[in-house]
CSV table of C-alpha atoms in Angstrom, one decimal:
chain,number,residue,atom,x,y,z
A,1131,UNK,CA,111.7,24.9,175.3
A,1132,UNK,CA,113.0,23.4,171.8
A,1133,UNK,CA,112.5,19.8,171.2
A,1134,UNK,CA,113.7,18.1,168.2
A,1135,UNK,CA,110.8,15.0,167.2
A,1136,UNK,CA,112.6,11.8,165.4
A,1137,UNK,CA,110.0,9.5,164.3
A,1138,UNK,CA,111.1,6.0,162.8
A,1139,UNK,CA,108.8,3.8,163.8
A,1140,UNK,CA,108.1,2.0,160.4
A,1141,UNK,CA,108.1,3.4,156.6
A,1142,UNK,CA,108.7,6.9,157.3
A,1143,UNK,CA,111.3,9.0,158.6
A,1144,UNK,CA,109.6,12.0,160.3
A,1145,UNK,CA,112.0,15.0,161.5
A,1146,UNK,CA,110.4,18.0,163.6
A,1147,UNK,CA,111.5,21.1,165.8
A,1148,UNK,CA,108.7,21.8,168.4
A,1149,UNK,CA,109.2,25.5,170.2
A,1150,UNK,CA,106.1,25.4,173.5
A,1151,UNK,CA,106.0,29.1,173.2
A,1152,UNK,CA,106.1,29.9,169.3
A,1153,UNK,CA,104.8,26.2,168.3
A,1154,UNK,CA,105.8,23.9,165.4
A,1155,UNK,CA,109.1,25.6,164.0
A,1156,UNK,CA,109.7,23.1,161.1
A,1157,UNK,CA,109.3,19.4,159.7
A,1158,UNK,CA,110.4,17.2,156.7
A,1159,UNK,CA,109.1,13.8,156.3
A,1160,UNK,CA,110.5,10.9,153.6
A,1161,UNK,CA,108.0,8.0,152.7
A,1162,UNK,CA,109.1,4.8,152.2
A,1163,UNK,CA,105.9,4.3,149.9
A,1164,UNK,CA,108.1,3.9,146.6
A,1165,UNK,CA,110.5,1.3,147.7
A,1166,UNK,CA,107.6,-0.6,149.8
A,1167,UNK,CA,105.0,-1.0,147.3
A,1168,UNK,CA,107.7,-3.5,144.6
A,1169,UNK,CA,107.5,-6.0,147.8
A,1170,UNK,CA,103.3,-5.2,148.2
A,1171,UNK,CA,104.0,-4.3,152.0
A,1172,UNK,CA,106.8,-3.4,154.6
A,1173,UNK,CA,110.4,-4.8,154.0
A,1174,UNK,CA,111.7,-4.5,158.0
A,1175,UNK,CA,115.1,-4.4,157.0
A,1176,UNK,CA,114.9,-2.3,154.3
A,1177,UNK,CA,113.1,0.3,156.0
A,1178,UNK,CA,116.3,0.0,158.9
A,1179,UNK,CA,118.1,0.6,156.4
A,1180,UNK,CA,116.6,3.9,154.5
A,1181,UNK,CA,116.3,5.3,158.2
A,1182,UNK,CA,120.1,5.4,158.5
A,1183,UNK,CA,120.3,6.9,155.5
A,1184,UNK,CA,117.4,9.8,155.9
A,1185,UNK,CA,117.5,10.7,159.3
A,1186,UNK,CA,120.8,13.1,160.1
A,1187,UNK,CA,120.1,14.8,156.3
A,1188,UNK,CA,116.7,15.3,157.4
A,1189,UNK,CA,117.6,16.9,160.9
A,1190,UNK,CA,119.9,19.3,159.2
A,1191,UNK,CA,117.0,20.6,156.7
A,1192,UNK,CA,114.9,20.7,159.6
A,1193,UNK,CA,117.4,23.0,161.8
A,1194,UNK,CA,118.5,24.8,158.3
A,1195,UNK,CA,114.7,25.8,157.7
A,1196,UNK,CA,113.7,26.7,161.0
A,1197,UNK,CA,116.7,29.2,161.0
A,1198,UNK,CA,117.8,27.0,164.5
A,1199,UNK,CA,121.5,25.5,165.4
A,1200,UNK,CA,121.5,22.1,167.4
A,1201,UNK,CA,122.8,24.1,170.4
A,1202,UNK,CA,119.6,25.7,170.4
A,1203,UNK,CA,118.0,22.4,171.1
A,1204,UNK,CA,116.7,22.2,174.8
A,1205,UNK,CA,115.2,18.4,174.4
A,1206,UNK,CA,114.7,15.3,172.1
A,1207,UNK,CA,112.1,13.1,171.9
A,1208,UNK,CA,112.1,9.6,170.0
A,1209,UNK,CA,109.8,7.2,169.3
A,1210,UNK,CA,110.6,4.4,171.4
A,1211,UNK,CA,107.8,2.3,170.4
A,1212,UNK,CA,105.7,0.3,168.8
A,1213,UNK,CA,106.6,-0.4,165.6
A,1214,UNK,CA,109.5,-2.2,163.9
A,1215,UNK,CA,112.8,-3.0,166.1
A,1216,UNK,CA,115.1,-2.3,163.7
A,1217,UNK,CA,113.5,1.2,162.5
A,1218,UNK,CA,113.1,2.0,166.3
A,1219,UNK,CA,116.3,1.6,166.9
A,1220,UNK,CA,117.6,4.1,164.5
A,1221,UNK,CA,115.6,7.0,165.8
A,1222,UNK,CA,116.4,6.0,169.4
A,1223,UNK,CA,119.9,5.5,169.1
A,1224,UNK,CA,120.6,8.8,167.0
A,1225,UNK,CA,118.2,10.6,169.7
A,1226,UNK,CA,120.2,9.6,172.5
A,1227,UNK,CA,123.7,10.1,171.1
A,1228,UNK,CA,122.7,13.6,170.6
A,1229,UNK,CA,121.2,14.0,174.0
A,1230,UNK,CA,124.7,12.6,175.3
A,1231,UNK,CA,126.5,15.1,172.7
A,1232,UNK,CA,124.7,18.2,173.8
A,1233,UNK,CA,124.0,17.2,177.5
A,1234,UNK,CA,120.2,17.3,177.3
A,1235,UNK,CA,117.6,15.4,178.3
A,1236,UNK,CA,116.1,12.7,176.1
A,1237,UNK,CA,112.8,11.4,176.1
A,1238,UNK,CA,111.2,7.9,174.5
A,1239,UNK,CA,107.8,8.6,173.2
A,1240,UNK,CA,104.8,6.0,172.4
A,1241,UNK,CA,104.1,6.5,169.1
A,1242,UNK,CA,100.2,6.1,169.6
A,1243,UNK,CA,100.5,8.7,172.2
A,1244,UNK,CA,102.2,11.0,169.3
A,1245,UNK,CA,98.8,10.2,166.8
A,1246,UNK,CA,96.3,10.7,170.2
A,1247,UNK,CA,97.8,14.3,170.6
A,1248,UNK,CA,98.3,15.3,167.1
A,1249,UNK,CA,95.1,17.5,166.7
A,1250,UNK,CA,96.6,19.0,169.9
A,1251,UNK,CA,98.5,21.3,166.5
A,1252,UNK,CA,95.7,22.7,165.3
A,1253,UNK,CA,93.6,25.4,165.6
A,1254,UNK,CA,91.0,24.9,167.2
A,1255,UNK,CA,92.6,22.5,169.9
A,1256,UNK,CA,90.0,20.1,172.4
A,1257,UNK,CA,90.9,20.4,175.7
A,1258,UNK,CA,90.6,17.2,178.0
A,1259,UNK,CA,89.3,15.2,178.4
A,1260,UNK,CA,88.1,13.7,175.5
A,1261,UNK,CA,87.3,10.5,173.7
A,1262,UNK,CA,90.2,9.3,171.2
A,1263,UNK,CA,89.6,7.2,168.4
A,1264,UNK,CA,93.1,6.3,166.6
A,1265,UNK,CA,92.8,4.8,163.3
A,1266,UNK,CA,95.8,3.5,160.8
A,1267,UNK,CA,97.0,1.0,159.4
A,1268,UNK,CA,98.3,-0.7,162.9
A,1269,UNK,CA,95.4,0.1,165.3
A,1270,UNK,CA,92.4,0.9,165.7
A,1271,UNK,CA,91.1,1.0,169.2
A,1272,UNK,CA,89.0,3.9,171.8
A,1273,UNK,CA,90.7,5.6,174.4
A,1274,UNK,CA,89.4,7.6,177.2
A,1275,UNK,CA,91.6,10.7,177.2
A,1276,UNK,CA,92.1,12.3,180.7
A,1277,UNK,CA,95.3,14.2,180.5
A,1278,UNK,CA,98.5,14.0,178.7
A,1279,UNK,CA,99.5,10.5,179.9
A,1280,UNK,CA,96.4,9.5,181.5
A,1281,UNK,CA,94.9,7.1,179.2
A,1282,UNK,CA,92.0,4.1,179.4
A,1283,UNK,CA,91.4,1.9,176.7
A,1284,UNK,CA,87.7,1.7,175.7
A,1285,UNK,CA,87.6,-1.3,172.6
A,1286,UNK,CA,89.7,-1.7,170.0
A,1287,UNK,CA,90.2,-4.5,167.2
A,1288,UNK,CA,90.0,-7.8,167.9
A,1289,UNK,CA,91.8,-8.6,164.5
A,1290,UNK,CA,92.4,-6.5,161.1
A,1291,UNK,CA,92.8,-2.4,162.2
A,1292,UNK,CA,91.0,-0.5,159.9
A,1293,UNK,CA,93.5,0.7,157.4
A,1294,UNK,CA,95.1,-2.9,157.4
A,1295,UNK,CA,91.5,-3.6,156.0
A,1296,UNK,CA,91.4,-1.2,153.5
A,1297,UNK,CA,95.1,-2.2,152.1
A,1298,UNK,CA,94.3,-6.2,152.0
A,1299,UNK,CA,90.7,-5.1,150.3
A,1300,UNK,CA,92.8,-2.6,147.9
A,1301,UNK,CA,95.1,-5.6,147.0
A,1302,UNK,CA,91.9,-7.8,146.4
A,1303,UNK,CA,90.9,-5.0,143.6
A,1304,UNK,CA,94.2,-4.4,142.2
A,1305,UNK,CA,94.7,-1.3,143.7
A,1306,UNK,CA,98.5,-2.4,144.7
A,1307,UNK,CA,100.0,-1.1,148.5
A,1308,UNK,CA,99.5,0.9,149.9
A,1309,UNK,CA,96.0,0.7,148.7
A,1310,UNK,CA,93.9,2.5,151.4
A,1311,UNK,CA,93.7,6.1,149.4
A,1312,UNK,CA,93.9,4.5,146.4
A,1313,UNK,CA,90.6,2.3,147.2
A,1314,UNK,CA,88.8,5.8,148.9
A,1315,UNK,CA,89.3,7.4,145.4
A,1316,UNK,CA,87.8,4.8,143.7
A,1317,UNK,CA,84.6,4.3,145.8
A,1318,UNK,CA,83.5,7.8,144.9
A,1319,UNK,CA,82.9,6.4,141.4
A,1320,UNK,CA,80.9,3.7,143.2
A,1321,UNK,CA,77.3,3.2,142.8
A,1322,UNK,CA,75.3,3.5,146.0
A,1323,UNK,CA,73.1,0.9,147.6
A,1324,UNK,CA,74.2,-1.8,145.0
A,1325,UNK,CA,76.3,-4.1,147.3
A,1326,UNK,CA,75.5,-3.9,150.9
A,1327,UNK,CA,78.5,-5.4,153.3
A,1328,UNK,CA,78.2,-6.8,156.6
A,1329,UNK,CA,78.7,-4.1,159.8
A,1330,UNK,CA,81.2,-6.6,161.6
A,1331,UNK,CA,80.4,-6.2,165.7
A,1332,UNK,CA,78.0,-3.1,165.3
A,1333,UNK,CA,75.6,-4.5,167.3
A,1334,UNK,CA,78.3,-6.3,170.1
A,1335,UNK,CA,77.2,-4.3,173.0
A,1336,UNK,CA,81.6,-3.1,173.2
A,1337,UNK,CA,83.5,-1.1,172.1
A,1338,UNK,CA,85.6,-3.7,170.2
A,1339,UNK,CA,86.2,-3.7,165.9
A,1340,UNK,CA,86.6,-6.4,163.9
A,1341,UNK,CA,87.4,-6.1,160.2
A,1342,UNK,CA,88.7,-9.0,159.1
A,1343,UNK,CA,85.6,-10.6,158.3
A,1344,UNK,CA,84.4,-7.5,155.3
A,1345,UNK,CA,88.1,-8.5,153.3
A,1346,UNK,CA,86.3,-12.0,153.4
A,1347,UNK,CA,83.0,-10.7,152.4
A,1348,UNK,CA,84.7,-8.2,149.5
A,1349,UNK,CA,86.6,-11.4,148.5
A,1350,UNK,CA,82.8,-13.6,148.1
A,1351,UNK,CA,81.6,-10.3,145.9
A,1352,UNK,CA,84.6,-10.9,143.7
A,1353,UNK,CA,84.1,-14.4,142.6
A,1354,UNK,CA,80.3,-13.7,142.2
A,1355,UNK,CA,80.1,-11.0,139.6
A,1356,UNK,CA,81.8,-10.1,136.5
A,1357,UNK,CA,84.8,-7.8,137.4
A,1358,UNK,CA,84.7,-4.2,135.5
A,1359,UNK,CA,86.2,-1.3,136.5
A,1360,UNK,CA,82.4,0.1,137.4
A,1361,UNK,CA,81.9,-3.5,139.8
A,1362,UNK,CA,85.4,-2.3,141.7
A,1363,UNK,CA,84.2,0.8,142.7
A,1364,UNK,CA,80.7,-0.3,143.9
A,1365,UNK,CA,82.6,-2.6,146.2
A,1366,UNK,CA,84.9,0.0,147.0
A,1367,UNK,CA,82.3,2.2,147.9
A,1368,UNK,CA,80.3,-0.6,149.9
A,1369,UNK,CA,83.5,-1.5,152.0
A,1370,UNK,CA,84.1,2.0,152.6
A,1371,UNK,CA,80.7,2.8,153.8
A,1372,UNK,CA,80.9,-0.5,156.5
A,1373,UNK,CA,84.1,0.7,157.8
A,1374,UNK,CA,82.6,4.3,158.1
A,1375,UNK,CA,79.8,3.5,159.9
A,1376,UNK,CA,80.9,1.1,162.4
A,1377,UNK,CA,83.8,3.5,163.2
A,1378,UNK,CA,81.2,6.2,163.8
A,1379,UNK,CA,78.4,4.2,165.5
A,1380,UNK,CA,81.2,3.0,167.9
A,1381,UNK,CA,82.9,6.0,168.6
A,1382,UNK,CA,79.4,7.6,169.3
A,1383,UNK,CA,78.8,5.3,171.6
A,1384,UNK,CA,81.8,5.9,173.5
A,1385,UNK,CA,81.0,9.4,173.7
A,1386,UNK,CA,77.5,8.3,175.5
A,1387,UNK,CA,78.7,6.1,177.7
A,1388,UNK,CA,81.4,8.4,178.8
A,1389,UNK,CA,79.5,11.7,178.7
A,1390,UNK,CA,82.1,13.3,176.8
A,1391,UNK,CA,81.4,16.3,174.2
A,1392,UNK,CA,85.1,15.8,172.5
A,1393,UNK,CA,86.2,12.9,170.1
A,1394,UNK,CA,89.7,12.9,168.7
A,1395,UNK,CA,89.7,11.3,165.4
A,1396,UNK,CA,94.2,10.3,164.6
A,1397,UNK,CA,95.5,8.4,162.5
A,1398,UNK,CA,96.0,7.6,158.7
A,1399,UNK,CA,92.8,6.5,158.1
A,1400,UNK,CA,91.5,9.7,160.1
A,1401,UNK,CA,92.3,11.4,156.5
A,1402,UNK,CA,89.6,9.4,155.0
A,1403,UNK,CA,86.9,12.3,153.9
A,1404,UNK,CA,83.7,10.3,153.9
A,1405,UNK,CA,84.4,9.2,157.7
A,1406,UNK,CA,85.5,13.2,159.1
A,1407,UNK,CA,82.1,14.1,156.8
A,1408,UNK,CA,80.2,11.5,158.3
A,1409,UNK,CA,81.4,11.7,161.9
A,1410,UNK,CA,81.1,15.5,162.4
A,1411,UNK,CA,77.9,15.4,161.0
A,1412,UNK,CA,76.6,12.9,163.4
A,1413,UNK,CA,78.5,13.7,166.6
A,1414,UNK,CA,76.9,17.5,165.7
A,1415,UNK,CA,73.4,16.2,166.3
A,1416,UNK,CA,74.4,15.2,169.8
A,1417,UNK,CA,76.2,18.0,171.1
A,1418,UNK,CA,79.5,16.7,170.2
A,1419,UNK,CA,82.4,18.5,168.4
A,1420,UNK,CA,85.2,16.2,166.7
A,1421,UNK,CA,88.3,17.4,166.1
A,1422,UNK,CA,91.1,16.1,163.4
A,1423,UNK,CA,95.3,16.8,162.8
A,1424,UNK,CA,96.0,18.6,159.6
A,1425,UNK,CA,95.7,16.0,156.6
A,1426,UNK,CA,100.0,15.9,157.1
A,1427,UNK,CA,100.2,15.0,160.7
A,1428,UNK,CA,97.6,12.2,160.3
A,1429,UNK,CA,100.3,9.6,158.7
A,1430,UNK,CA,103.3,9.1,160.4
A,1431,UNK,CA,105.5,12.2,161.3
A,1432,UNK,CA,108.1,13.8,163.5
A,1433,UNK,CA,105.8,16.7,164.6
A,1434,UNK,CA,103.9,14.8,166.7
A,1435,UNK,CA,106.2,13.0,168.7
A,1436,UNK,CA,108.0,16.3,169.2
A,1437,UNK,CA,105.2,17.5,170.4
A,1438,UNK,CA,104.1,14.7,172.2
A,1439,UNK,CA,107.7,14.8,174.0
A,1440,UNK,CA,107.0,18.2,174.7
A,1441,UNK,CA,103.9,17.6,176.7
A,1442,UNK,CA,105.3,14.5,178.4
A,1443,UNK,CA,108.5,17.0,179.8
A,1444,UNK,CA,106.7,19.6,181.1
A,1445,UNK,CA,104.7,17.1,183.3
A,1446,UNK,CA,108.0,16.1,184.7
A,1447,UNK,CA,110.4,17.4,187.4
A,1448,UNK,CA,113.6,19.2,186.1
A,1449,UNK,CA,115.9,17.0,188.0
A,1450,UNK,CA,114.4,14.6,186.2
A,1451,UNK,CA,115.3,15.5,182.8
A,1452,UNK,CA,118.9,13.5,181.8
A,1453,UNK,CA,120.8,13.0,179.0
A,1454,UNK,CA,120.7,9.9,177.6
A,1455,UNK,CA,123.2,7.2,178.8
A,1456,UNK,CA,121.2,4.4,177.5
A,1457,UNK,CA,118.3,4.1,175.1
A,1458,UNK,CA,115.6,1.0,174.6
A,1459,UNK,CA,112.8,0.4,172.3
A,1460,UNK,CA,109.8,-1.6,172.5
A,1461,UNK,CA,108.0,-3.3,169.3
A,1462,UNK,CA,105.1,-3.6,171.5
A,1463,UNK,CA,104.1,-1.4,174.4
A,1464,UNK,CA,100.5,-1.0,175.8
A,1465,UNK,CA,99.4,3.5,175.6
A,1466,UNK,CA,97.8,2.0,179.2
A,1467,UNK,CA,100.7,1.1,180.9
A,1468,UNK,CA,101.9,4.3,179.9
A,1469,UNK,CA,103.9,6.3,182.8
A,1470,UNK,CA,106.8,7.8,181.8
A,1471,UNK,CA,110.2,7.7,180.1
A,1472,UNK,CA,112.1,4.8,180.0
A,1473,UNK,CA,115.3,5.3,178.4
């Protein structure tokens, strides 16, 4: 079974073709970066807008390269949400008018559900269950990972995600938007052990984040000390090293209470080299093996969602599968409440 990803659910347009018995055939992916970073954030209607203009050029390089003709297709999946309206809406509605035009089934996919399976690509694969801990710009939260669709949500943020805390701290330095790479780069000029940063809910007893509070604490260090470029990258590296550890000491923890040996680390922030370093190392001395998507499938892209579609279709009966004769998206849609397609 082929099934052709679209993934539009905020800055970048993310095309894929997902084969179950050969694997990933092909993907391209635009970023929005460029255009974004004049405004220092996400323009919603601009991003609508470049969506419309990316997405049919980008299937066509996808089919071109992967030597495959759209009656080839067998399936589409979308992301139906969350994420922007407008950009949802884009991927959506070209997914179901193709599923009309060819007469195959299409599928709305949770884009969270996408990240959660991502490291499902690589070699080696965990198997379930497992412990998920997603990580971008948007979320952060632990999930309890039985099957494909069989999700429980352990803790998550109870304000800032962790990658909205490492833009808003970037901004604070001068690193611009998106700032989160930019701010990892710098900390490893930093001086260890000169600035110590508060470890926001490590001790809480949950599962739950907060972050908020260290963009707070950064902003304190700032109006204290003389700013030089050596001062930035001490408090890069001090902000980096909270966020590292209370991301690890919590996702440990989940792994105890659950007795799970598998953690699933998604998400852009799942990129970040001092946190894979720190959590393998740690979840090694307990037994525990973490697993992680290729560095290009942990931003936003169309491979997971096609594969995530995929997984979600092969759970389901074949009378069920339908072309398209509606399509809806949802800005906001609990992984939970998760139970099948709603198109």
């Amino acid at each position: 079974m082929i099934v052709l990803g679209i993934e539009t659910s905020c800055d970048e347009t993310g095309i894929a073709l997902f084969d179950t018995e050969r694997g990933l055939l092909g993907h391209t992916l635009y970023s929005q970066i460029e255009m974004h970073s004049e405004y220092g954030g996400v323009v919603p209607e601009l991003a609508s807008r470049d969506h419309i203009r990316r997405v049919l050029p980008l299937i066509q390089q996808t089919l071109f390269a992967a030597k495959c003709e759209l009656p080839e297709i067998d399936a589409i999946a979308y992301t139906q949400g969350p994420g922007l309206a407008g950009a949802l809406l884009v991927g959506a509605s070209i997914g179901a008018a193709l599923s009309f035009a060819l007469k195959i089934p299409a599928l709305g996919v949770h884009h969270l559900e996408g990240h959660l399976l991502s490291p499902l690509l690589s070699t080696p694969a965990p198997g379930f269950p497992f412990i998920a801990l997603l990580v971008s710009g948007g979320h952060t939260q632990l999930m309890r990972v039985d099957a494909a669709g069989q999700y429980k949500l352990l803790g998550e943020t109870v304000d800032d995600a962790a990658g909205e805390a490492f833009d808003k701290t970037a901004k604070l330095l001068g690193l611009g938007y998106p700032g989160g790479a930019a701010l990892s780069k710098l900390a490893q000029l930093g001086q260890p052990g000169r600035f110590k940063l508060p470890r926001p809910m490590l001790n809480s007893g949950d599962l739950n984040f907060s972050f908020s509070g260290l963009k707070t604490a950064v902003l304190t260090l700032i109006n204290k000390h003389e700013i030089t470029p050596q001062t930035c990258a001490d408090i890069a590296l001090a902000f980096q090293d909270a966020v590292v550890e209370v991301l690890t000491e919590k996702s440990l923890a989940a792994l105890s209470q659950t007795g799970f040996t598998q953690l699933v680390v998604a998400g852009g922030v799942g990129a970040n080299d001092q946190l894979r370093q720190n959590l393998s190392n740690k979840a090694a001395l307990r037994g525990a093996t973490v697993f992680y998507p290729e560095l290009e499938f942990c931003t936003d892209n169309g491979a997971m969602i096609a594969f995530a579609g995929a997984m979600r279709l092969q759970t389901m009966h074949k009378e069920d599968w339908q072309p398209a004769s509606s399509f809806t998206v949802k800005a906001r849609w609990n992984l939970e409440m998760l139970g099948g397609s709603d198109n």
